[in-house]
Amino acid sequence: ELKVEQNPLFLSMQEGKNYTIYCNYSTTSDRLYWYRQDPGKSLESLFVLLSNGAVKQEGRLMASLDTKARLSTLHITAAVHDLSATYFCAGGPGTASKLTFGTGTRLQVTL
Amino acid sequence: GAVVSQHPSWVICKSGTSVKIECRSLDFQATTMFWYRQFPKQSLMLMATSNEGSKATYEQGVEKDKFLINHASLTLSTLTVTSAHPEDSSFYICSGTSGGYNEQFFGPGTRLTVL
């Protein structure tokens, strides 16, 4: 059974700083997703990573996938307050199977 | 991305009553839909997987007689919480996928409060 762990669970960072959120998973996962969740809201899809070495970037966020290490990272560059949210990674086998979510990382960007 | 809606967005009910939540895929055919629940400050926990026209597959620990799932068409799945109790209060989120390696698209969620 796939297990997904994230760290840190909570991250407080100043605007302008860089940081990385880590997502480790226990067994083979064909897909790795990153989502953002604002308080009281549902999930917003950020990235889909499908192959080893995949790197995707959108604005100040960059996600990567290392399937050999079973590790995905979400890197935040020059954080701004608007990035404050909870970030989840999720993995699972292909063919429309269920996703297993990580514990989530609550990011707080302070002015 | 594709759009999934949920109705209602929030509901308050009395203990012992039943509540139905609808999940609709608006611009794609969702061959598979998933139901999740999320407690405050926790992650999403999958409750069940439903394929159109088939019985839902429930995760371990989820009571199928309490959480009734129906996926009667390719655009609609419903979750009925029967005889709700305060411990059922949670944020319920559905998602749908058109299958294959296509990603899941999430609904906006339904906040259930049982008094």
Coordinates of C-alpha atoms in Angstrom, one line a residue:
Chain A
E1 CA 0.0 0.0 0.0
L2 CA 1.3 3.4 -1.0
K3 CA 2.2 5.7 1.8
V4 CA 3.0 9.4 1.2
E5 CA 4.8 11.6 3.7
Q6 CA 5.5 15.3 3.5
N7 CA 7.8 17.5 5.5
P8 CA 7.7 19.9 7.0
L9 CA 4.1 19.9 8.2
F10 CA 4.2 23.6 8.9
L11 CA 6.4 26.2 7.4
S12 CA 6.6 29.8 8.3
M13 CA 8.8 31.9 6.0
Q14 CA 9.4 35.5 5.3
E15 CA 8.6 37.1 2.0
G16 CA 11.5 36.9 -0.4
K17 CA 12.9 33.7 1.0
N18 CA 13.3 30.4 -0.8
Y19 CA 12.3 27.0 0.6
T20 CA 11.5 23.4 -0.4
I21 CA 8.8 21.1 0.6
Y22 CA 9.6 17.4 0.4
C23 CA 7.3 14.5 -0.5
N24 CA 8.5 10.9 0.0
Y25 CA 6.5 7.9 -1.1
S26 CA 6.9 4.3 -0.2
T27 CA 6.3 2.3 -3.3
T28 CA 6.1 2.8 -7.1
S29 CA 3.8 5.6 -8.1
D30 CA 3.1 6.3 -11.7
R31 CA 2.0 9.8 -11.1
L32 CA 2.8 12.5 -8.6
Y33 CA 0.5 15.5 -8.1
W34 CA 0.9 18.7 -6.2
Y35 CA -2.2 20.6 -5.0
R36 CA -2.9 23.8 -3.2
Q37 CA -5.7 24.3 -0.7
D38 CA -6.9 27.6 0.7
P39 CA -8.8 27.6 4.0
G40 CA -12.4 26.4 3.5
K41 CA -11.8 25.6 -0.1
S42 CA -11.2 22.5 -2.2
L43 CA -8.0 21.5 -4.1
E44 CA -6.4 23.5 -6.9
S45 CA -4.2 21.4 -9.1
L46 CA -0.7 22.8 -9.4
F47 CA 1.5 20.2 -11.1
V48 CA 1.3 16.7 -12.6
L49 CA 4.6 14.8 -12.8
L50 CA 4.6 11.6 -14.8
S51 CA 8.2 10.6 -15.3
N52 CA 11.6 10.4 -13.6
G53 CA 13.4 13.7 -13.8
A54 CA 10.3 15.7 -14.6
V55 CA 10.5 19.3 -13.7
K56 CA 7.6 21.8 -14.0
Q57 CA 7.5 25.4 -13.1
E58 CA 4.7 27.9 -12.7
G59 CA 5.6 31.3 -11.4
R60 CA 7.4 31.0 -8.1
L61 CA 6.7 27.3 -7.7
M62 CA 8.8 24.5 -9.2
A63 CA 8.1 20.8 -8.8
S64 CA 10.4 17.9 -9.6
L65 CA 10.2 14.1 -9.4
D66 CA 12.9 11.5 -8.7
T67 CA 11.3 8.1 -9.1
K68 CA 14.5 6.3 -8.1
A69 CA 14.6 8.1 -4.7
R70 CA 10.8 8.1 -4.5
L71 CA 11.0 11.8 -3.8
S72 CA 9.2 14.9 -5.2
T73 CA 10.0 18.4 -4.2
L74 CA 8.1 21.7 -4.4
H75 CA 10.5 24.6 -4.4
I76 CA 9.3 28.1 -3.6
T77 CA 11.3 31.0 -4.9
A78 CA 11.1 34.4 -3.4
A79 CA 7.9 33.7 -1.5
V80 CA 5.1 36.2 -1.4
H81 CA 2.2 36.4 1.0
D82 CA -0.3 35.1 -1.7
L83 CA 1.4 31.7 -1.6
S84 CA 0.2 31.1 2.0
A85 CA -1.9 28.0 1.8
T86 CA -1.7 24.2 2.5
Y87 CA 0.1 22.2 -0.1
F88 CA -0.5 18.5 -0.7
C89 CA 1.3 16.0 -2.8
A90 CA -0.5 12.8 -3.9
G91 CA 0.6 9.7 -5.7
G92 CA -0.9 6.6 -7.2
P93 CA -0.8 4.0 -9.9
G94 CA -2.1 4.9 -13.3
T95 CA -5.3 4.0 -15.0
A96 CA -7.7 6.1 -13.0
S97 CA -6.8 4.5 -9.7
K98 CA -7.1 6.2 -6.4
L99 CA -4.7 8.8 -5.1
T100 CA -3.0 8.7 -1.7
F101 CA -2.4 12.1 -0.3
G102 CA 0.4 13.3 1.8
T103 CA -0.1 14.9 5.2
G104 CA 0.0 18.4 3.8
T105 CA 2.3 21.3 4.5
R106 CA 0.8 24.4 5.8
L107 CA 2.8 27.4 4.5
Q108 CA 2.6 30.8 6.1
V109 CA 4.4 33.6 4.4
T110 CA 4.9 36.6 6.6
L111 CA 5.5 40.1 5.5
Chain B
G1 CA -9.1 21.9 -16.5
A2 CA -12.4 20.1 -16.3
V3 CA -15.1 21.3 -14.0
V4 CA -16.8 19.4 -11.2
S5 CA -19.6 20.9 -9.1
Q6 CA -21.0 19.9 -5.7
H7 CA -24.3 20.6 -4.1
P8 CA -24.9 21.8 -1.5
S9 CA -21.8 23.7 -0.6
W10 CA -22.7 23.5 3.0
V11 CA -25.4 21.8 5.0
I12 CA -26.5 21.8 8.7
C13 CA -28.7 18.9 9.8
K14 CA -30.0 17.4 13.0
S15 CA -28.6 14.2 14.4
G16 CA -30.4 11.2 13.0
T17 CA -31.3 12.7 9.7
S18 CA -29.9 11.8 6.3
V19 CA -28.1 14.1 3.9
K20 CA -27.5 13.7 0.2
I21 CA -24.6 15.4 -1.5
E22 CA -24.4 15.6 -5.3
C23 CA -21.3 15.6 -7.4
R24 CA -21.5 16.5 -11.1
S25 CA -19.0 16.6 -13.9
L26 CA -20.0 19.5 -16.0
D27 CA -18.0 19.3 -19.1
F28 CA -16.6 15.7 -19.2
Q29 CA -17.8 12.2 -18.6
A30 CA -16.6 10.9 -15.3
T31 CA -16.3 7.1 -15.6
T32 CA -14.8 7.1 -12.1
M33 CA -15.7 9.3 -9.2
F34 CA -14.0 9.4 -5.8
W35 CA -15.4 10.6 -2.5
Y36 CA -13.1 12.0 0.2
R37 CA -13.6 13.4 3.6
Q38 CA -11.3 15.9 5.3
F39 CA -11.3 16.8 9.0
P40 CA -9.9 20.2 10.1
K41 CA -6.2 20.6 9.5
Q42 CA -5.9 17.1 8.2
S43 CA -5.3 15.5 4.9
L44 CA -7.9 14.1 2.5
M45 CA -8.9 10.5 3.2
L46 CA -10.5 8.5 0.4
M47 CA -13.8 7.0 1.4
A48 CA -14.9 5.2 -1.7
T49 CA -14.4 4.8 -5.5
S50 CA -17.4 4.5 -7.8
N51 CA -17.6 3.5 -11.4
E52 CA -20.6 4.4 -13.4
G53 CA -23.2 1.7 -13.2
S54 CA -21.3 -0.3 -10.6
K55 CA -21.4 -0.6 -6.9
A56 CA -18.9 1.6 -5.1
T57 CA -15.7 0.2 -3.6
Y58 CA -15.3 1.4 0.0
E59 CA -12.0 1.9 1.8
Q60 CA -11.3 0.0 4.9
G61 CA -13.1 1.4 7.9
V62 CA -15.8 3.2 5.9
E63 CA -19.3 1.9 6.6
K64 CA -21.0 1.3 3.3
D65 CA -24.5 1.2 4.9
K66 CA -23.9 4.6 6.4
F67 CA -22.3 6.3 3.4
L68 CA -24.4 5.3 0.4
I69 CA -22.9 6.1 -2.9
N70 CA -24.7 6.0 -6.2
H71 CA -23.1 6.7 -9.6
A72 CA -26.0 6.3 -11.9
S73 CA -24.7 8.3 -14.9
L74 CA -21.4 9.5 -16.3
T75 CA -22.0 13.0 -14.9
L76 CA -23.5 12.4 -11.5
S77 CA -22.6 10.7 -8.3
T78 CA -24.3 11.1 -5.0
L79 CA -23.2 10.5 -1.4
T80 CA -25.9 10.0 1.2
V81 CA -24.9 10.2 4.8
T82 CA -27.6 8.2 6.6
S83 CA -28.6 8.7 10.2
A84 CA -25.9 11.4 10.6
H85 CA -24.2 12.0 13.9
P86 CA -22.0 14.9 15.0
E87 CA -18.9 12.8 14.4
D88 CA -19.9 12.8 10.7
S89 CA -19.4 16.5 10.5
S90 CA -16.6 17.1 8.0
F91 CA -15.7 18.5 4.6
Y92 CA -16.7 16.1 1.9
I93 CA -14.9 16.5 -1.5
C94 CA -15.6 14.5 -4.7
S95 CA -13.5 14.2 -7.7
G96 CA -14.0 12.7 -11.2
T97 CA -11.9 11.4 -13.9
S98 CA -12.6 10.3 -17.5
G99 CA -10.3 7.3 -17.0
G100 CA -7.0 6.1 -18.3
Y101 CA -4.1 8.3 -17.1
N102 CA -6.3 11.3 -16.9
E103 CA -6.1 13.3 -13.7
Q104 CA -8.8 13.7 -11.2
F105 CA -10.7 17.0 -11.1
F106 CA -12.0 18.0 -7.7
G107 CA -15.3 19.6 -6.7
P108 CA -15.5 22.6 -4.4
G109 CA -16.5 20.5 -1.4
T110 CA -19.5 20.3 0.9
R111 CA -19.2 21.2 4.5
L112 CA -21.5 19.1 6.6
T113 CA -22.3 20.1 10.2
V114 CA -24.5 17.7 12.2
L115 CA -26.0 19.1 15.4

